[in-house]
XYZ file of C-alpha atoms in Angstrom:
331
model
C 97.336 4.935 65.369
C 96.301 5.213 69.023
C 99.827 4.658 70.306
C 103.082 6.559 70.549
C 105.280 8.169 67.900
C 108.922 9.050 68.571
C 110.450 11.717 66.291
C 114.250 11.716 66.037
C 115.990 14.294 63.773
C 119.476 13.050 62.857
C 122.494 14.473 61.063
C 125.605 12.301 60.672
C 124.701 10.095 63.641
C 125.637 6.614 62.397
C 127.433 5.852 65.675
C 124.628 6.991 67.968
C 121.644 5.305 66.268
C 122.414 1.686 67.317
C 122.937 2.813 70.918
C 119.688 4.758 70.811
C 117.684 1.796 69.473
C 119.269 -0.614 71.950
C 118.118 1.533 74.833
C 114.786 2.706 73.413
C 113.273 -0.547 72.155
C 112.808 -2.320 75.525
C 111.424 0.874 77.074
C 108.826 1.355 74.352
C 107.940 -2.352 74.303
C 107.261 -2.214 78.031
C 104.659 0.544 77.704
C 102.044 -1.779 76.232
C 101.248 0.701 73.433
C 101.680 0.511 69.654
C 104.657 2.644 68.725
C 106.831 3.892 65.891
C 110.225 5.583 65.779
C 110.423 8.104 62.941
C 113.994 9.116 62.119
C 114.361 12.239 59.979
C 117.674 12.326 58.123
C 118.543 15.986 57.623
C 121.051 15.598 54.805
C 123.597 13.291 56.456
C 126.884 12.636 54.657
C 127.793 9.448 56.500
C 126.008 6.061 56.691
C 123.107 7.319 58.790
C 120.463 6.305 56.222
C 121.988 2.850 55.745
C 122.019 2.253 59.506
C 118.351 3.268 59.774
C 117.419 1.088 56.786
C 119.092 -1.914 58.412
C 117.256 -1.200 61.654
C 113.962 -1.034 59.761
C 114.630 -4.400 58.169
C 115.038 -5.884 61.657
C 112.227 -3.878 63.285
C 109.368 -2.462 61.158
C 108.527 0.089 63.857
C 111.627 2.026 62.745
C 110.724 4.534 60.007
C 112.759 6.929 57.908
C 112.035 10.319 56.369
C 115.016 11.370 54.272
C 115.155 15.051 53.349
C 116.618 16.163 50.035
C 119.311 18.237 51.791
C 120.124 19.793 55.139
C 117.220 22.083 56.075
C 118.099 22.484 59.759
C 116.888 20.760 62.891
C 113.696 22.827 63.210
C 112.563 21.905 59.692
C 113.559 18.266 60.236
C 111.512 18.147 63.416
C 108.532 19.581 61.523
C 108.943 16.858 58.901
C 108.959 14.230 61.627
C 105.851 15.624 63.312
C 104.001 15.600 59.997
C 105.038 12.011 59.296
C 103.602 10.643 62.545
C 100.129 9.319 63.232
C 100.357 8.462 66.937
C 97.902 9.742 69.510
C 100.951 11.177 71.290
C 104.273 12.288 69.821
C 107.667 12.667 71.516
C 110.456 14.559 69.697
C 113.880 13.793 71.126
C 117.578 13.724 70.264
C 119.424 10.577 69.264
C 122.427 11.296 71.503
C 120.574 10.004 74.617
C 120.940 13.326 76.412
C 117.146 13.112 76.536
C 116.789 10.095 78.888
C 114.373 7.524 77.359
C 113.452 6.350 80.870
C 111.374 9.527 81.283
C 108.988 8.400 78.542
C 107.063 6.181 80.969
C 106.429 9.230 83.184
C 105.417 11.290 80.153
C 102.896 8.654 79.071
C 101.476 8.290 82.579
C 100.874 12.029 82.921
C 99.286 12.123 79.468
C 97.025 9.098 79.903
C 96.163 9.248 83.600
C 96.207 12.966 84.367
C 95.087 14.391 81.036
C 98.042 16.635 80.201
C 98.363 17.508 76.505
C 102.025 18.478 76.825
C 104.583 16.938 79.190
C 108.017 18.576 78.999
C 111.350 17.356 80.263
C 113.028 20.106 82.310
C 116.783 20.074 82.856
C 117.531 20.682 86.524
C 121.234 20.007 86.026
C 123.344 20.666 82.927
C 126.726 19.546 84.217
C 127.328 17.771 80.893
C 127.361 21.185 79.167
C 130.232 23.633 79.353
C 130.055 26.571 81.740
C 129.846 28.984 78.796
C 126.906 27.122 77.286
C 125.051 27.025 80.603
C 125.608 30.757 81.118
C 124.543 31.746 77.604
C 121.486 29.473 77.731
C 120.376 31.044 81.011
C 120.918 34.533 79.570
C 118.869 33.675 76.486
C 115.871 32.479 78.501
C 115.960 35.622 80.657
C 116.195 37.967 77.672
C 113.553 36.110 75.666
C 111.007 36.100 78.490
C 111.740 39.771 79.180
C 111.237 41.075 75.636
C 108.509 38.687 74.434
C 104.872 38.510 75.485
C 105.235 34.738 75.079
C 106.916 32.994 78.004
C 108.953 29.818 77.542
C 109.971 27.607 80.445
C 113.727 27.946 81.160
C 115.818 24.819 80.540
C 113.014 23.077 78.661
C 114.088 21.874 75.235
C 112.331 19.939 72.490
C 112.111 16.740 74.559
C 108.427 16.499 75.406
C 105.267 14.482 74.864
C 102.510 16.185 72.869
C 98.983 14.954 72.346
C 97.682 14.688 68.805
C 95.681 17.899 69.347
C 98.841 19.776 70.362
C 100.806 18.355 67.414
C 98.131 19.272 64.871
C 97.895 22.776 66.336
C 101.680 23.200 66.052
C 101.651 22.037 62.429
C 99.152 24.757 61.557
C 101.934 27.304 62.138
C 103.658 27.455 58.759
C 106.378 30.105 59.111
C 109.686 29.252 57.421
C 111.953 30.615 60.172
C 110.946 28.100 62.807
C 111.834 28.381 66.478
C 110.157 25.225 67.743
C 110.409 25.994 71.461
C 108.461 29.176 70.817
C 105.925 27.428 68.567
C 105.345 24.725 71.177
C 104.739 27.396 73.821
C 102.532 29.506 71.532
C 99.927 26.798 70.950
C 99.459 26.359 74.694
C 97.376 23.395 75.961
C 97.518 21.907 79.453
C 101.218 21.502 80.256
C 103.396 20.084 83.013
C 107.116 19.354 83.411
C 109.215 16.408 84.555
C 112.662 17.308 85.981
C 115.760 15.390 84.932
C 119.536 15.632 84.965
C 120.997 16.020 81.489
C 123.668 13.354 80.854
C 126.582 13.620 78.387
C 126.238 12.458 74.783
C 126.318 8.699 74.265
C 128.266 8.999 70.998
C 129.290 11.460 68.315
C 129.643 15.219 68.580
C 127.128 18.019 68.796
C 126.262 19.725 65.508
C 125.684 23.081 67.215
C 128.644 25.437 67.607
C 128.434 28.822 69.288
C 127.896 30.639 65.996
C 124.873 28.446 65.197
C 123.556 28.871 68.728
C 123.910 32.653 68.393
C 121.912 32.658 65.150
C 119.382 30.300 66.738
C 118.925 32.778 69.602
C 118.398 35.626 67.123
C 115.791 33.509 65.316
C 113.955 32.988 68.581
C 113.989 36.643 69.617
C 112.955 38.056 66.255
C 110.279 35.407 65.685
C 108.363 36.212 68.844
C 109.134 39.840 69.701
C 109.175 43.241 68.011
C 111.007 44.826 70.954
C 114.345 44.948 69.034
C 112.590 47.175 66.487
C 110.862 49.303 69.109
C 114.111 49.856 70.995
C 115.494 51.946 68.168
C 112.555 54.330 68.399
C 113.627 55.072 71.949
C 117.314 55.199 71.039
C 116.548 57.653 68.223
C 114.489 59.805 70.561
C 117.229 59.816 73.178
C 119.930 60.742 70.645
C 117.697 63.500 69.260
C 117.110 64.897 72.753
C 120.862 64.891 73.451
C 121.512 66.617 70.115
C 118.926 69.344 70.791
C 120.280 69.859 74.313
C 123.835 70.130 73.035
C 122.710 72.585 70.335
C 121.095 74.814 72.949
C 124.265 74.700 75.062
C 126.387 75.791 72.075
C 123.967 78.633 71.266
C 124.029 79.924 74.832
C 127.832 79.693 75.056
C 128.192 81.482 71.703
C 125.883 84.327 72.735
C 127.648 84.783 76.088
C 131.287 84.065 75.310
C 131.418 84.657 71.579
C 132.287 82.311 68.680
C 132.954 78.761 69.782
C 135.200 76.674 67.517
C 134.499 72.931 68.158
C 137.412 70.521 68.371
C 138.140 67.843 65.808
C 138.127 65.002 68.371
C 134.661 65.781 69.747
C 133.298 66.142 66.205
C 134.649 62.729 65.181
C 133.234 61.107 68.325
C 129.761 62.441 67.521
C 129.948 61.401 63.857
C 131.184 57.887 64.648
C 128.665 57.414 67.437
C 125.711 58.453 65.308
C 127.017 56.372 62.394
C 127.279 53.298 64.612
C 123.755 53.814 65.980
C 122.365 54.170 62.460
C 124.141 51.050 61.184
C 122.984 48.931 64.131
C 119.404 50.120 63.732
C 119.525 49.385 59.999
C 120.848 45.905 60.795
C 117.913 45.183 63.113
C 115.440 46.481 60.544
C 117.185 44.399 57.872
C 116.849 41.266 60.020
C 113.080 41.651 60.158
C 112.856 42.686 56.511
C 114.833 39.598 55.491
C 112.360 37.390 57.339
C 109.462 39.035 55.545
C 111.260 38.436 52.239
C 111.699 34.731 53.008
C 108.077 34.319 54.127
C 106.662 35.976 51.001
C 108.343 33.358 48.786
C 106.119 30.661 50.324
C 108.678 27.919 49.720
C 108.132 24.540 51.411
C 109.626 24.199 54.862
C 111.449 21.071 53.658
C 111.500 18.574 50.776
C 111.439 14.791 51.166
C 113.716 12.665 48.993
C 112.372 9.305 50.161
C 110.612 7.562 53.014
C 110.936 4.101 54.485
C 108.270 2.235 56.426
C 105.694 5.004 56.502
C 102.251 3.617 55.739
C 103.530 0.032 55.599
C 101.573 -2.651 57.513
C 102.978 -3.263 60.950
C 101.505 -5.440 63.708
C 102.571 -2.820 66.265
C 100.793 -0.039 64.415
C 97.007 0.181 64.461
C 95.078 1.252 61.399
C 93.859 4.804 61.748
C 92.561 7.650 59.635
C 94.730 8.106 56.555
C 96.763 11.314 56.297
C 98.190 13.090 53.236
C 101.660 11.990 52.097
C 104.524 13.738 53.855
C 105.794 15.544 50.769
C 102.320 16.771 49.901
C 101.770 18.124 53.399
C 105.142 19.858 53.306
C 104.138 21.810 50.206
C 100.842 23.078 51.579
């Protein structure tokens, strides 16, 4: 297919899908390119699959990849990328916080100016809470400080990627997937398009602060070993303090006689060292757990069924055949 593929991971979004299609369809039709919209159902419990199936019956450009359970948004996005065959692919959210009107600008920069990656950059996040804006800004600063890989602040998954960029991203097969980092790691000629992030069109976000915290940890530990290296310096500092304190006690004992330490100071030292050791073990355990998961070599996701993929469609040009989605997932 020489046209455009839209990848939309969804989880319990039966209310948002009709609004998304109503707004997206005229925009994509006006581009003059063959297109497909690949929805990836990440284990929804509502009528999300039924709504997508009905949309497919009315419009064959709507496709469905249904995963066997909830694998997480990063895995669902990977499934969507692997299911596409367009010359350019745009992952985006169904809640319309990624404005579909920007797609025309994305396509223009890709076709006319030769960019492989065109990212949407949020210049205003008034739709988000103050806490979320503050924590997001802190994450980008910390990530870019501790990692040799730099990611553009306030750039999410909403972007256009050329087929070369998509195929390069799919070569990265780690199970703990931080897609923003993977997109940045593969490189390619990149530009950004600024936009103001609107509120959700329908439904509620599936990310709470606990999930966002774990997502941030995934990002930091996937692309930096600084959290491990820090404890080398912390250990050295604590050792230096301990040696210094030992020398002070020896000198005081030789000059002033026997020094009986107090219970309070002893407990402070024991608790402090215990806390440092437990934190350092936790960081080491985080990395060790990731190694354990990677060595199992389990598939990133499993597909229960697909709808519309590979079916004849007048909007979809015949191109080079690709392996079935489930087969590619198990590579």
